[in-house]
Coordinates of C-alpha atoms in Angstrom, one line a residue:
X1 CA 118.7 95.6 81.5
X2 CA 117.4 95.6 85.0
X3 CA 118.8 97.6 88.0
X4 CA 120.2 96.6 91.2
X5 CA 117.8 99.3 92.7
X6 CA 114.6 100.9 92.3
X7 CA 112.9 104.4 92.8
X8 CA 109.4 104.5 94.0
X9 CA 107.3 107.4 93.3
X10 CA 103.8 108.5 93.5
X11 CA 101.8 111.4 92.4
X12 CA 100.9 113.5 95.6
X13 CA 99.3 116.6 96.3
X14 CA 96.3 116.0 94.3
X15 CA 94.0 118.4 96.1
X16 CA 92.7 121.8 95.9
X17 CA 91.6 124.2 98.9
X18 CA 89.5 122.2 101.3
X19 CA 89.8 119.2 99.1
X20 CA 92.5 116.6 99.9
X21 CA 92.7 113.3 97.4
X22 CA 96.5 111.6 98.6
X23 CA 97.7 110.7 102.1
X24 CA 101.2 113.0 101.1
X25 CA 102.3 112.7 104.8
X26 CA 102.0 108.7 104.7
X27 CA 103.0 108.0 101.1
X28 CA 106.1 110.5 101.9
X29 CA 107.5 107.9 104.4
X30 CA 107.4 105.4 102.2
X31 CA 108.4 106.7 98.7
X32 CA 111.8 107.9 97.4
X33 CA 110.1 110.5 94.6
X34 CA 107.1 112.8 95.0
X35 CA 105.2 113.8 91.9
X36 CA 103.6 116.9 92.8
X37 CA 100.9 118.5 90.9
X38 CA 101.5 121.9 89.9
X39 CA 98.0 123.5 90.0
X40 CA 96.9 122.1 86.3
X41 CA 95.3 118.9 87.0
X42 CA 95.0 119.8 90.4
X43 CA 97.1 121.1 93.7
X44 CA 97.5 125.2 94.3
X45 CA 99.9 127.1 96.1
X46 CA 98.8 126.1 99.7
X47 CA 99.4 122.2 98.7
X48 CA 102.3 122.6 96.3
X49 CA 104.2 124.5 99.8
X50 CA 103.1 121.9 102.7
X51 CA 104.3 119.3 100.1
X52 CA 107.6 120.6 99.2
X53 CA 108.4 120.6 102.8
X54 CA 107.1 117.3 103.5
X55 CA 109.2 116.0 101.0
X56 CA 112.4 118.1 101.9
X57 CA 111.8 117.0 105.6
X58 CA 112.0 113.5 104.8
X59 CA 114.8 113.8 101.6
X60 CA 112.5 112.9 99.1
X61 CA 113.2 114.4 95.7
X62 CA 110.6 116.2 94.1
X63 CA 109.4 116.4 90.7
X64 CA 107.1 118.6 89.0
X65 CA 103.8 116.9 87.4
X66 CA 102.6 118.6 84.6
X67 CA 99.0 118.4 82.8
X68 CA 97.1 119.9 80.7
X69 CA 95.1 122.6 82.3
X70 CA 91.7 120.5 83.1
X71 CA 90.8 120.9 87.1
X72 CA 87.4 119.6 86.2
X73 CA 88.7 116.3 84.3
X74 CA 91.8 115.8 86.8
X75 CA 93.8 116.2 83.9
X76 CA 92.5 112.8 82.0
X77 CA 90.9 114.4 79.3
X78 CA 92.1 114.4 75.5
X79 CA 93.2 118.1 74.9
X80 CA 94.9 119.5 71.7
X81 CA 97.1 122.3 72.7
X82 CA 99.1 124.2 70.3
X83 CA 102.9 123.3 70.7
X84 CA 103.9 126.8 71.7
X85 CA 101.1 127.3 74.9
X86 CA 101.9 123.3 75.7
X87 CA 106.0 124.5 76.2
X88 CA 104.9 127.6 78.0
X89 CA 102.4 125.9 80.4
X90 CA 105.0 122.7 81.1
X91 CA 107.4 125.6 81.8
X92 CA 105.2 127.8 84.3
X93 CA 104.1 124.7 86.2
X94 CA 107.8 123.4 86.7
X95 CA 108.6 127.2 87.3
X96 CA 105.7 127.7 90.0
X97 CA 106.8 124.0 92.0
X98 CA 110.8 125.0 92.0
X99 CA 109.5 128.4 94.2
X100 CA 108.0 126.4 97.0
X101 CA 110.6 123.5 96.5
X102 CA 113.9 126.1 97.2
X103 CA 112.2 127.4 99.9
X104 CA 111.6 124.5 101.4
X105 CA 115.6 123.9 100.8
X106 CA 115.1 121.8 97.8
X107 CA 114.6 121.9 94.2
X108 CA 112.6 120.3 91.3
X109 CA 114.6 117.4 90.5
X110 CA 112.9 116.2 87.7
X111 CA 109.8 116.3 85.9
X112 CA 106.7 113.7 84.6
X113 CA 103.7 114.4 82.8
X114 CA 100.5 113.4 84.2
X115 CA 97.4 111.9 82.7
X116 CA 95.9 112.2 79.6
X117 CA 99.3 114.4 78.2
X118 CA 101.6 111.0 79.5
X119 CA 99.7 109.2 77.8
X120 CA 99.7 111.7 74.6
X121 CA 103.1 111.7 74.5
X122 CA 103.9 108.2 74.1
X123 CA 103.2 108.5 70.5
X124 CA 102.6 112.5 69.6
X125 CA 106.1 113.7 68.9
X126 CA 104.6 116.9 68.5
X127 CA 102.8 117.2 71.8
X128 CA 106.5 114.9 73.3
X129 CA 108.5 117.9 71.8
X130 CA 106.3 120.7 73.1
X131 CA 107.0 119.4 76.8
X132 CA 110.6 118.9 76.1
X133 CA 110.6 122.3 75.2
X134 CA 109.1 123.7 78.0
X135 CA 111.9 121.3 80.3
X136 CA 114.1 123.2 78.7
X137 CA 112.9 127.0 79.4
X138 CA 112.4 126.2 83.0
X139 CA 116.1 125.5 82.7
X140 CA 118.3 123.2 84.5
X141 CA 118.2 120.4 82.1
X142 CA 115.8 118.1 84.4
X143 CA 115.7 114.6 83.7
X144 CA 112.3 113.0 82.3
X145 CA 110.0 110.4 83.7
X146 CA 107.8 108.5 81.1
X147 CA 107.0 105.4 79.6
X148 CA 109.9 103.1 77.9
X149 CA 110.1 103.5 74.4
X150 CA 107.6 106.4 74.1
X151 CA 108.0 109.7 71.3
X152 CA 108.9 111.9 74.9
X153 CA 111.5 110.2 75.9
X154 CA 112.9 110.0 72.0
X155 CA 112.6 113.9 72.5
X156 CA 114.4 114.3 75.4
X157 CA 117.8 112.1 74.7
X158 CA 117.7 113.9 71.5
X159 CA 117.6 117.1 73.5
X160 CA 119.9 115.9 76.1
X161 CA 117.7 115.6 78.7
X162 CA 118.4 112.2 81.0
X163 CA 115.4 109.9 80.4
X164 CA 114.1 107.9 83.3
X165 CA 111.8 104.5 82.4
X166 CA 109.1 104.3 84.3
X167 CA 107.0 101.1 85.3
X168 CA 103.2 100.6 86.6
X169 CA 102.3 98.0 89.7
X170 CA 99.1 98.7 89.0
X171 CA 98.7 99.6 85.7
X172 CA 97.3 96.6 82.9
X173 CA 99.7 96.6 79.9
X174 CA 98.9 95.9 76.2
X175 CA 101.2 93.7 74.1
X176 CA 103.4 96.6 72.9
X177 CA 104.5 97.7 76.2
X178 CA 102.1 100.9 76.4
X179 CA 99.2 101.5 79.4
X180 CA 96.2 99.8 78.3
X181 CA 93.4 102.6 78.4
X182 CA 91.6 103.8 81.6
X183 CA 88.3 103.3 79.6
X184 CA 89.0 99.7 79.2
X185 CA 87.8 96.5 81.2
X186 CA 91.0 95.8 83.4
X187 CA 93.3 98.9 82.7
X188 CA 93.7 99.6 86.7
X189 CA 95.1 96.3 88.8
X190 CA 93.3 96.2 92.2
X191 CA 94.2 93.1 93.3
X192 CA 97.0 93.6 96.0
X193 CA 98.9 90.6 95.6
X194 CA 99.0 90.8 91.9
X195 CA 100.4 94.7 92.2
X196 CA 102.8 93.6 94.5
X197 CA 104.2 90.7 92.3
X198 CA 103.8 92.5 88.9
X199 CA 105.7 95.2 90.9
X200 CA 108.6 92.8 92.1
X201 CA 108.5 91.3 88.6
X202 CA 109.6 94.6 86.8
X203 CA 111.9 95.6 89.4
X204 CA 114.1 92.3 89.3
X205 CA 113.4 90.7 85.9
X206 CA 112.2 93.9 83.3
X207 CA 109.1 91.4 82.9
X208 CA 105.4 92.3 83.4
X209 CA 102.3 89.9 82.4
X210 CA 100.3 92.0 79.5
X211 CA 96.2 92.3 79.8
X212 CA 96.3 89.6 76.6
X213 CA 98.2 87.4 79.2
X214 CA 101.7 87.7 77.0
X215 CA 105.1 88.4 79.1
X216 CA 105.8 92.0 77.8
X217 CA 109.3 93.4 78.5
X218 CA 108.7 96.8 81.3
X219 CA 113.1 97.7 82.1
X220 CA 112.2 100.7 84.5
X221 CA 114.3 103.0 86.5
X222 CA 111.3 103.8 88.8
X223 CA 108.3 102.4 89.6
X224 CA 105.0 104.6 89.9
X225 CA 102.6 103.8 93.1
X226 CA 99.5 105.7 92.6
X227 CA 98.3 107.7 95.3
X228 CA 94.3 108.0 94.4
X229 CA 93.2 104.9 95.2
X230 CA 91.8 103.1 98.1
X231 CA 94.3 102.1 100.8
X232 CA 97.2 103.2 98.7
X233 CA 99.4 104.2 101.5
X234 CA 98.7 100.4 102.4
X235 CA 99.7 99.2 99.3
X236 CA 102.7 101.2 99.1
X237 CA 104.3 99.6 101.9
X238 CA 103.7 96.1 100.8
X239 CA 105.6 96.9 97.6
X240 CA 108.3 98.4 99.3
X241 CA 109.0 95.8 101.8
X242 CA 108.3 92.9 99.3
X243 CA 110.9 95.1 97.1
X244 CA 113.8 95.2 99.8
X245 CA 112.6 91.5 100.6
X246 CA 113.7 90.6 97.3
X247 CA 117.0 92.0 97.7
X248 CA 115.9 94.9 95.4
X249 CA 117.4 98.2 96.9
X250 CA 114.9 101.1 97.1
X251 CA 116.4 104.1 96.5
X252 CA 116.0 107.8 94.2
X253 CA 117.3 107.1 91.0
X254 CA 119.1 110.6 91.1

C-alpha cells in the first residue's frame, strides 16, 4: 500500500565539540522527524540539548539514533556486539536523548538505528532482537524506523512495538529491496533530479528503480533525507516541495 502522506526525516546532530557535520537549524525547517545521534556514532551532550530544542521549537518529533559505539568509523563499521551490551547500549542512548528531549518539552518519539547496525539488522535476528530489547528497557513502547521487510522490524511487531517502513531518495537499491552497500559503485544517488523523482516515486506509487535497473517495490511510511552530504538542506527542500506538488501531504507519521 501507499499513503496519502509522508514523513521526512533526516539524521541530525552529527557532530562532536567544535565539530559540526548537518545544518540541524536548516534541515529542521524542512523535515517533519529528526534522527538525532545519541553520542555513539557521534553527537554529545552539548548537541543532543541545542537539538532537542530546535526540534521542540519547530514541533518536530524526535527520535533517538542508535549505533554501535564507533566515533572513529561514524558508526559504519561491522561490529559484533554481544546481545546483552547491544540492548543495554540501544537502551542508554534512547535513555540519554529522552533527558534533553523532556526538557526541552518533548520526548523521544521513536527510535532508528544508524549505520552499519541498520544495516545489520536487516537480516541478524540476533543483533534485530538485541535492539528490540533495548526499545523495550528504555520503556514507552517506541515505534521502530527501519527497512521494509527486514529481521528488526520482524522483532518488533512480534514484540509489539509499531514498525515504521522507511524509504531512501538517495540511497541505490538491490533487487531484493535492501540498501545496496556503501562500498559499492553507485550505492549513494547524487544526482538531484533523480533523488527527487526516485523520492516522489516511493512516496506516491511504493516503486523505486533498483541499481540492476529492475522496478523494486519500497511501501514506506517515511522517507529518510540524509543530512551529511553536500547541499543537503538544498536537496531537502526540492523533495519536499516536489512532494506537496504531487499532492503528497508531508506530515510526522505519529
Amino acid at each position: 500500500m501507499t499513503w496519502a502522506s509522508i514523513d521526512l526525516n533526516a539524521d541530525l546532530g552529527e557532530g562532536f565539540g567544535r565539530w559540526a557535520l548537518t545544518d540541524d537549524e536548516e534541515l529542521l525547517s524542512v523535515v517533519t522527524s529528526a534522527n538525532v545521534a545519541c553520542g555513539f556514532h557521534a553527537g554529545d551532550a552539548v548537541t543532543m540539548r541545542r537539538v532537542c530544542e530546535l526540534a521542540a521549537a519547530r514541533g518536530v518529533r524526535i527520535g533517538a539514533q542508535v549505533s554501535y559505539r564507533d566515533l572513529a568509523g561514524f558508526g559504519r563499521r561491522s561490529m559484533d556486539v554481544p546481545a546483552d551490551e547491544l540492548a543495554a547500549e540501544v537502551a542508554y542512548q534512547i535513555g540519554a536523548l529522552d533527558v534533553f528531549a523532556r526538557a526541552a518539552g518533548s520526548r523521544v518519539a521513536y527510535v532508528k538505528p544508524h549505520g552499519a547496525l541498520y544495516n545489520r539488522v536487516v537480516r541478524d535476528e540476533v543483533q534485530a532482537a538485541a535492539v528490540v530489547d533495548g526499545v523495550l528497557l528504555a520503556g514507552g513502547g517506541l515505534p521502530v524506523l527501519g527497512l521494509p521487510g527486514s529481521r528488526l522490524h520482524e522483532a518488533a511487531g512480534s514484540a509489539g512495538l509499531p514498525v515504521v517502513p522507511e524509504a531512501f531518495g538517495d540511497r541505490a537499491y538491490t533487487a531484493d529491496g535492501s540498501l545496496l552497500p556503501r562500498g559499492q559503485e553507485g550505492a549513494v544517488v547524487t544526482d538531484p533530479a533523480e533523488v527527487v523523482e526516485r523520492s516522489v516515486s516511493m512516496a506516491r506509487f511504493g516503486v523505486v528503480t533498483a541499481h540492476c535497473g529492475r522496478s523494486v517495490a519500497v511501501r514506506a511510511r517515511s522517507l529518510c533525507l540524509h543530512g551529511d552530504t553536500p547541499g543537503a538542506v538544498g536537496l531537502a527542500r526540492r523533495v519536499r516541495a516536489e512532494l506537496e506538488a504531487a499532492g503528497v501531504r508531508v506530515e510526522a507519521f505519529l
